[in-house]
Structure formats: C-alpha cells, structure tokens
Tab-separated table of C-alpha atoms and ligand atoms in Angstrom:
chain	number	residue	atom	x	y	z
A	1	UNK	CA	79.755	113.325	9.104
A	2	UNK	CA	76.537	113.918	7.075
A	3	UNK	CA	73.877	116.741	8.214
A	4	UNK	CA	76.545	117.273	11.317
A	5	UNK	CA	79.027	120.405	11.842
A	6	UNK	CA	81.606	118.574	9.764
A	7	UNK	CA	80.053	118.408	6.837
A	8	UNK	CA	82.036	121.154	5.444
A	9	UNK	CA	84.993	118.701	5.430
A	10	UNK	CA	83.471	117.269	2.248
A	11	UNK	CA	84.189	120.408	0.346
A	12	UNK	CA	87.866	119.714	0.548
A	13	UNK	CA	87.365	116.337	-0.551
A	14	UNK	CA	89.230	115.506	-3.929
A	15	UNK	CA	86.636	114.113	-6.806
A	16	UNK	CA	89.255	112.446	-8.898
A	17	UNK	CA	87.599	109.178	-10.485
A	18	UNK	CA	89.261	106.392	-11.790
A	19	UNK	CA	89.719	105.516	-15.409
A	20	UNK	CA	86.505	104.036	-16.303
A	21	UNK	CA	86.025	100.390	-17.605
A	22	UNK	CA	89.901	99.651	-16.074
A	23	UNK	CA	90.488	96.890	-12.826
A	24	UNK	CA	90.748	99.202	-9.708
A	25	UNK	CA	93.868	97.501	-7.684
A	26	UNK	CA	93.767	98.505	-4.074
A	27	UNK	CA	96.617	97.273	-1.917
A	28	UNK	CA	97.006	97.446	1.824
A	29	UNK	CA	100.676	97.273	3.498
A	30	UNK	CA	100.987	96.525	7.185
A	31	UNK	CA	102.506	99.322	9.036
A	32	UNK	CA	105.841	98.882	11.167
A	33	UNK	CA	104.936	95.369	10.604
A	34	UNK	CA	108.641	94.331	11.229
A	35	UNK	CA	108.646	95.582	14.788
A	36	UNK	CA	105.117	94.257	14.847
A	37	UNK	CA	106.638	90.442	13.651
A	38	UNK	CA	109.429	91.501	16.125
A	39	UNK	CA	106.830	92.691	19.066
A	40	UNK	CA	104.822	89.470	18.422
A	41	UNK	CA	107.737	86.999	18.137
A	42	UNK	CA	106.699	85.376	14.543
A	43	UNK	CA	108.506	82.568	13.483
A	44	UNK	CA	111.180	84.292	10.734
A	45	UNK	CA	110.860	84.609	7.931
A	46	UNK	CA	107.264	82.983	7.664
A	47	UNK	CA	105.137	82.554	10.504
A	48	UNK	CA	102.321	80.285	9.013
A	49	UNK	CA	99.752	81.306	11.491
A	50	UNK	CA	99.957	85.609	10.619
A	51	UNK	CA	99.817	84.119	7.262
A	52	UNK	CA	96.593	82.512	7.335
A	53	UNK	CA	95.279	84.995	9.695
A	54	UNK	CA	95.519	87.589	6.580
A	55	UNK	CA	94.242	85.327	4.193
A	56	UNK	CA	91.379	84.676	6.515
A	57	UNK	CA	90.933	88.640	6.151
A	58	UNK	CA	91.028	88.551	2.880
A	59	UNK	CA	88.720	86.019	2.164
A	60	UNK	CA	86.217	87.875	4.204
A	61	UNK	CA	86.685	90.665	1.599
A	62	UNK	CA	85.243	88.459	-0.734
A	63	UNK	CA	82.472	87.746	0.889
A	64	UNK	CA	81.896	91.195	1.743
A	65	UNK	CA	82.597	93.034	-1.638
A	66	UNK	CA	81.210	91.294	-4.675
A	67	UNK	CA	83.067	93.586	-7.023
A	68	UNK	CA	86.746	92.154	-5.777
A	69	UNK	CA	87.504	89.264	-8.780
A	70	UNK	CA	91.332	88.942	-7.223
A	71	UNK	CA	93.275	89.510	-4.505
A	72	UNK	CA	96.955	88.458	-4.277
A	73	UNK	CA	98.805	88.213	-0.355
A	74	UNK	CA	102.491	88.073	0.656
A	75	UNK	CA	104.689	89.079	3.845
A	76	UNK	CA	102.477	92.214	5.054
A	77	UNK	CA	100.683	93.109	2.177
A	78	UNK	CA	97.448	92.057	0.190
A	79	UNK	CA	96.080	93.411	-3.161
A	80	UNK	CA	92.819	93.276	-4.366
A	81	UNK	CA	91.375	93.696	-7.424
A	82	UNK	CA	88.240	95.085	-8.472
A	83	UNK	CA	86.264	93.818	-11.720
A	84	UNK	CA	86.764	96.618	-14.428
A	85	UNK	CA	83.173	97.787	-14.540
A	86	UNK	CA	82.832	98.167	-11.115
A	87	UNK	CA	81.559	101.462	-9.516
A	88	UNK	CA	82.360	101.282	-5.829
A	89	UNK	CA	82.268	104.406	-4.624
A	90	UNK	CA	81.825	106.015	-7.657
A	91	UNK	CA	85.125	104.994	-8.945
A	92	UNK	CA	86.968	107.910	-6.205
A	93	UNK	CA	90.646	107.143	-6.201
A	94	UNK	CA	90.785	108.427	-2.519
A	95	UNK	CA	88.704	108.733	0.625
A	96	UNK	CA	85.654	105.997	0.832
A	97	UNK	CA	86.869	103.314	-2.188
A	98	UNK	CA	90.251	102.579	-0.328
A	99	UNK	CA	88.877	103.386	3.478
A	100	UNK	CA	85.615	101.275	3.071
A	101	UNK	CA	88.514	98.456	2.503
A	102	UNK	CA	90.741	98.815	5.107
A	103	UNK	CA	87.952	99.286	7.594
A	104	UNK	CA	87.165	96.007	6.748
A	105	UNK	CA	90.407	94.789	6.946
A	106	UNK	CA	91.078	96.311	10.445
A	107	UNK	CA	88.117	95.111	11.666
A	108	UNK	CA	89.537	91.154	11.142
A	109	UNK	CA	92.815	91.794	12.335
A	110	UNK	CA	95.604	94.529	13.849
A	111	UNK	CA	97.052	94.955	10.598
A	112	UNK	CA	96.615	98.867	9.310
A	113	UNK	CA	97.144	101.224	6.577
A	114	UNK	CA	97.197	101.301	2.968
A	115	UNK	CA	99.125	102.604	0.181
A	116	UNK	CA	96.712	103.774	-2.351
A	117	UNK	CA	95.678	102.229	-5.480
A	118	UNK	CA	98.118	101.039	-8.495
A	119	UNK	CA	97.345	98.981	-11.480
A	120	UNK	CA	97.638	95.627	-12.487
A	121	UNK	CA	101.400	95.695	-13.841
A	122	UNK	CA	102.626	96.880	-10.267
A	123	UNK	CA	100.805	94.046	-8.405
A	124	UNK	CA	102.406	91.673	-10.933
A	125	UNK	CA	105.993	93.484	-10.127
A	126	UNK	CA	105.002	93.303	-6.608
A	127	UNK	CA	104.322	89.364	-7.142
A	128	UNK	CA	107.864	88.773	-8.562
A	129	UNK	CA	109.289	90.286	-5.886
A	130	UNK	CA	107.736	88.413	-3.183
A	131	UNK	CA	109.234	85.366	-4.733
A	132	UNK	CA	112.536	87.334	-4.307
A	133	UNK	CA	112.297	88.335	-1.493
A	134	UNK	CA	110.989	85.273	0.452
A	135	UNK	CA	113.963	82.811	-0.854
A	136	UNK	CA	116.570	86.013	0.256
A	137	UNK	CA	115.065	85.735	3.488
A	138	UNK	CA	114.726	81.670	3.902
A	139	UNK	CA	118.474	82.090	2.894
A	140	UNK	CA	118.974	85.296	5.388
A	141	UNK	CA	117.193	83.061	8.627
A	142	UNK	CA	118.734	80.025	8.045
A	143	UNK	CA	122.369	81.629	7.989
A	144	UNK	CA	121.489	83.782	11.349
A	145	UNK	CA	119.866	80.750	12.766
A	146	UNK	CA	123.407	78.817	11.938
A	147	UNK	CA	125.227	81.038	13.916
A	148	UNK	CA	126.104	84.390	11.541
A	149	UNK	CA	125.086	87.522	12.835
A	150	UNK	CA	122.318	89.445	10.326
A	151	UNK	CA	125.618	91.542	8.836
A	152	UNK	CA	127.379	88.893	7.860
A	153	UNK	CA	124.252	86.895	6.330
A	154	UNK	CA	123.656	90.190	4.549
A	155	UNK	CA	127.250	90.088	3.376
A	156	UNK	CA	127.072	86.545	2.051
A	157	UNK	CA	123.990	87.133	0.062
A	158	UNK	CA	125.054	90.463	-1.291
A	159	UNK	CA	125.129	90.388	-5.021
A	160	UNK	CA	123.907	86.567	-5.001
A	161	UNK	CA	121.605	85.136	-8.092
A	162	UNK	CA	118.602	82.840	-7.867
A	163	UNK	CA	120.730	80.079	-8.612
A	164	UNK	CA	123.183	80.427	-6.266
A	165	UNK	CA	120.760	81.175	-2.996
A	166	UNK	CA	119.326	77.411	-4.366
A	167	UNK	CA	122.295	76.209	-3.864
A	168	UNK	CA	123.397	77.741	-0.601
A	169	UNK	CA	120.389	76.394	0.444
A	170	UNK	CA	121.289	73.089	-0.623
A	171	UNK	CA	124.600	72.679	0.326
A	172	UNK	CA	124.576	74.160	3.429
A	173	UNK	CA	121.451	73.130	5.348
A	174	UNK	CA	120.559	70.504	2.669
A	175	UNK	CA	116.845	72.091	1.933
A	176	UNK	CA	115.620	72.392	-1.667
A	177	UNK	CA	114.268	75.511	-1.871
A	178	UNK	CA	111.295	73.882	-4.015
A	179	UNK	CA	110.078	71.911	-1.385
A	180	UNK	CA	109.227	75.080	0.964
A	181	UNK	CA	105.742	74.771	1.109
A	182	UNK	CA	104.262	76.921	-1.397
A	183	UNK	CA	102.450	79.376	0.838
A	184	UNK	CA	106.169	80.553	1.427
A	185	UNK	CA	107.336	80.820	-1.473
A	186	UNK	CA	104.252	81.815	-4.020
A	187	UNK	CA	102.123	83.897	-1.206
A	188	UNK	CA	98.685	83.453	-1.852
A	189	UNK	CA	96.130	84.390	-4.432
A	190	UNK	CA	92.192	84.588	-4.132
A	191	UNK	CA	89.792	84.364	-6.923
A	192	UNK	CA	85.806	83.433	-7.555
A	193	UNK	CA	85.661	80.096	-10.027
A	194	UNK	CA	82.636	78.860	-11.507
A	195	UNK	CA	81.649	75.196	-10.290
A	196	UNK	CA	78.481	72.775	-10.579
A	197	UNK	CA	77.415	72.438	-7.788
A	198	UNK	CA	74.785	69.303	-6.919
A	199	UNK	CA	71.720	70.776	-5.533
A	200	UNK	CA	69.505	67.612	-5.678
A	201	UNK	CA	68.960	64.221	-7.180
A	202	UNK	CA	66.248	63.822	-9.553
A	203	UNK	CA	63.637	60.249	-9.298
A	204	UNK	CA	66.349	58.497	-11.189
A	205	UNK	CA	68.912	59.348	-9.122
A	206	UNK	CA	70.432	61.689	-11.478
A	207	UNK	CA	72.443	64.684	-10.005
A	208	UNK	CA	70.699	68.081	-10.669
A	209	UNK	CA	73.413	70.462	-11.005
A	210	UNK	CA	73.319	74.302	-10.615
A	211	UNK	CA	76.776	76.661	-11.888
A	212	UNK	CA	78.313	78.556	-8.810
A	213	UNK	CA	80.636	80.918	-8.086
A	214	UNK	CA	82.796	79.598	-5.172
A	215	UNK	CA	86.114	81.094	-3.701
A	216	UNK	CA	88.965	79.488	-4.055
A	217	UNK	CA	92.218	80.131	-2.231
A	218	UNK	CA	95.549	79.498	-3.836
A	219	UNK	CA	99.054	79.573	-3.315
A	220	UNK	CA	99.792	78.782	-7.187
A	221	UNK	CA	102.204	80.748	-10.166
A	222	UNK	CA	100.226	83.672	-11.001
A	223	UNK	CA	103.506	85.345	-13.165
A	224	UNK	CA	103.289	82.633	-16.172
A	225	UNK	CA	100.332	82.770	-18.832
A	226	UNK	CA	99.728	78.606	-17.159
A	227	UNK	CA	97.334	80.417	-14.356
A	228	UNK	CA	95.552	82.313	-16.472
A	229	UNK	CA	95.041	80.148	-19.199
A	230	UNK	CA	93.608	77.937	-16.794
A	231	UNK	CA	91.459	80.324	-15.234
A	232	UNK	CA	90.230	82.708	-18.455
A	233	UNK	CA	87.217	84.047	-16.204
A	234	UNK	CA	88.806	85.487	-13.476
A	235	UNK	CA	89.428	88.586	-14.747
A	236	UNK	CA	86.462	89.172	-16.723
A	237	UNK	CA	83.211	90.933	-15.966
A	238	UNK	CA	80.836	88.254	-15.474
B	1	ATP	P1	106.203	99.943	6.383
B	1	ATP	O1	105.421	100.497	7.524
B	1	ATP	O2	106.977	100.979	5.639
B	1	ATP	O3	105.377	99.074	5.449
B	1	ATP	P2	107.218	97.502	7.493
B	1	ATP	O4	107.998	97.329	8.749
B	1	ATP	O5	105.787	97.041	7.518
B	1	ATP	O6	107.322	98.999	7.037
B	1	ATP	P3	107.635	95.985	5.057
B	1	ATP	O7	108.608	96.311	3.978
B	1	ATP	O8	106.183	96.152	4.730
B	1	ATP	O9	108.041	96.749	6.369
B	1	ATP	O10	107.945	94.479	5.430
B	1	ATP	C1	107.148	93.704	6.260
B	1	ATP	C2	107.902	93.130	7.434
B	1	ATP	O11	107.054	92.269	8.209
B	1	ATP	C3	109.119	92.291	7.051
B	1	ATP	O12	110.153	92.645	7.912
B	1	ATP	C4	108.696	90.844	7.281
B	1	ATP	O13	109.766	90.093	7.720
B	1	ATP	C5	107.634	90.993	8.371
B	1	ATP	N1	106.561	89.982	8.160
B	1	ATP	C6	105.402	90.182	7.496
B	1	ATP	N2	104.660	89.062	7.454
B	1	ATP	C7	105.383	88.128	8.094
B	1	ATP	C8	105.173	86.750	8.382
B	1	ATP	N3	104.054	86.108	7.989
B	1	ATP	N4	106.116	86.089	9.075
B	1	ATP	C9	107.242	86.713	9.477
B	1	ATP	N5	107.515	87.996	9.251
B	1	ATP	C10	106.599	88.713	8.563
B	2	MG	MG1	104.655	97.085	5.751
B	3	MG	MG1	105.256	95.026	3.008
C-alpha cells in the first residue's frame, strides 16, 4: 500500500497502542469451524489429526515471532502471548500486530480470522472452559453415538455437574474421563524452556554444555500455580 494510490487508507488507520510493559494476548478463532468439522467429516468431538495440524501452526509461530513466550490451543482457537516488553508493531492494538499473525497462521492451514486481543485473565477463563466444554462434548458424542438424537443428549446433560458427567461417563460406556488422552481434555500449551544442551566433548570426554532456549509443546494443567511454579521463566522477559 506504501508510495501507491492507497496510501491515503493509512490516514483512517486507528493509532491506539497497547498498555506498555503488559503481555499482549492475541487469539485467533476459526470461523464457521463447526460446518468446517462438519464439511470435513472430523472425528467428534476431537479429531486428533486438526488438532495437531494447529499445533503444528502454532509452533511455527514460534519459530517465526521471537516475542511470543506462550501460546495456549483448544477446539478452534489458539492464543498467544507476547513477552511484556515487546514492541511488535509498535504495540498497535489493531491492523498489522494481529494481521501479521493470522497471515501467518493462514498461510499453515485453512483456518481464518481472529478476535482481537484480550489479556491474560480471559485466556485463563478461556482455558477453564475448554476443560468444560470438551468433557460436555465427550459426554454429548458418546450419548448420540449410543443411539440418542443431539436433543435428547442435550436434555440429559442439561443442568449436569462435573461430577456427574464423570460418572455418566463411567457408568454408561465404562470410560474414565481421566484416561482421555490429555490433548482432549487439557488442549495444548506452547512455551520456550531453557535447556543445556551438549555441544561437544572436551579431551577428557567431558560434555561441554551450552543453555538453550528450546520449544516445548504441552498438553499439561496450566489453571493451578503447579505449572507455573515449575516453569517461573516462561512468562518473564528474558
Ligand atoms: P465462530 O465462527 O463464531 O467462531 P464456530 O462454528 O467456529 O463459530 P466455535 O464456537 O468457535 O464455533 O466452535 C468450534 C467448533 O468447531 C465446534 O463446533 C467444535 O466441535 C468444532 N471443532 C473444532 N476443533 C475440532 C476438532 N479438533 N475436532 C472436532 N471438532 C472440532
Ligand atoms: Mg470458531
Ligand atoms: Mg472456538
């Protein structure tokens, strides 16, 4: 658009920075992606392989945007979060920050759109739900797949606690929900961990070791202090 007729475009464009020295949380949602699941006949309510074709995605993120220190995946959707100092795109709430991403994204895979940028406490919401929402849906396929019609699965489950969807589960088609692999039922989490890596052996024998950063993928608790705790890096700006 630059030095061409459209330039003037950029005129209209809103300058409205980001909070400075915050984490910039960007998350993309797949759009239509239930007729899309419908359209491309994925297994219900997890197809594995759509699964680790966005995680794929995602991990290419990393290597393409040093700035991203997290990024957190389930059903459709992926968040990623950017280290607090970080001044992509100037810090602009709209137009290139979220765009640059989803170009990227698109790029990897069919899956398009994104909702804008929300902060930390939202993605953490948007965790819990997934965990929700995936055992209500093991609980909503398995009933349609015994038979019910979607209405009356819906009408069993209406109203129904954790507890009791465990033990639907249980009793009904004998699975424990805690043995669905984890993928399923935590989604997936990204994040860059420091290792020491061997990069050659000295006249002795004796490992030479050099720190790295190396990605790690993850489909772990990240709701509980445990993760973080065990990861106190992650988040900061090194
Ligand atoms: P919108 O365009 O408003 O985001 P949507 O159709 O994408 O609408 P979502 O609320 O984002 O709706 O839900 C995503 C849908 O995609 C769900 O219906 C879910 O079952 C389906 N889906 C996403 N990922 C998978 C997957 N790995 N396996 C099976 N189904 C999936
Ligand atoms: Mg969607
Ligand atoms: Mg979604």
């Amino acid at each position: 658009m630059a030095n061409s007729r459209y330039e003037y475009v950029k005129s209209f464009e809103a300058h409205d920075a980001l909070l400075p020295s915050t984490w910039i949380v960007i998350r993309i949602d797949g759009c239509h992606f239930h007729r899309f699941s419908d359209v491309h006949e994925f297994e219900k309510p997890n197809d594995e392989n759509a699964l680790k074709l966005m995680n794929s995605c995602a991990l290419a993120m990393f290597e393409q945007f040093p700035d991203i220190v997290f990024a957190y995946g389930v059903s459709d959707e992926y968040s990623f979060v950017l280290k607090k100092s970080s001044k992509f795109y100037e810090r602009r709430s709209r137009k290139s920050c979220i765009d640059g991403e989803v170009w990227q994204f698109k790029s990897h895979s069919p899956l398009p759109e994104t909702h804008g940028s929300v902060n930390l406490s939202r993605v953490m919401q948007d965790v819990e739900n997934g965990h929700i929402n995936n055992q209500y849906n093991t609980c909503f396929w398995m009933l349609v797949d015994s038979g019910k019609s979607k209405r009356e699965a819906q009408d069993i489950l209406k109203g129904t606690q954790t507890s009791e969807k465990n033990e639907l589960l249980y009793e009904k088609f004998g699975i424990n929900y805690n043995m669905i692999p984890a993928i399923f039922r935590k989604g997936s989490c990204i994040y860059r961990e420091m290792v020491d890596e061997i990069v050659k052996y000295n006249e002795a024998g004796t490992p030479i070791r050099r720190p790295r950063k190396k990605v790690v993928l993850d489909h772990c608790d990240i709701i509980g202090p445990e993760f973080w705790n065990e990861h106190p890096t992650i988040l900061l700006d090194k």
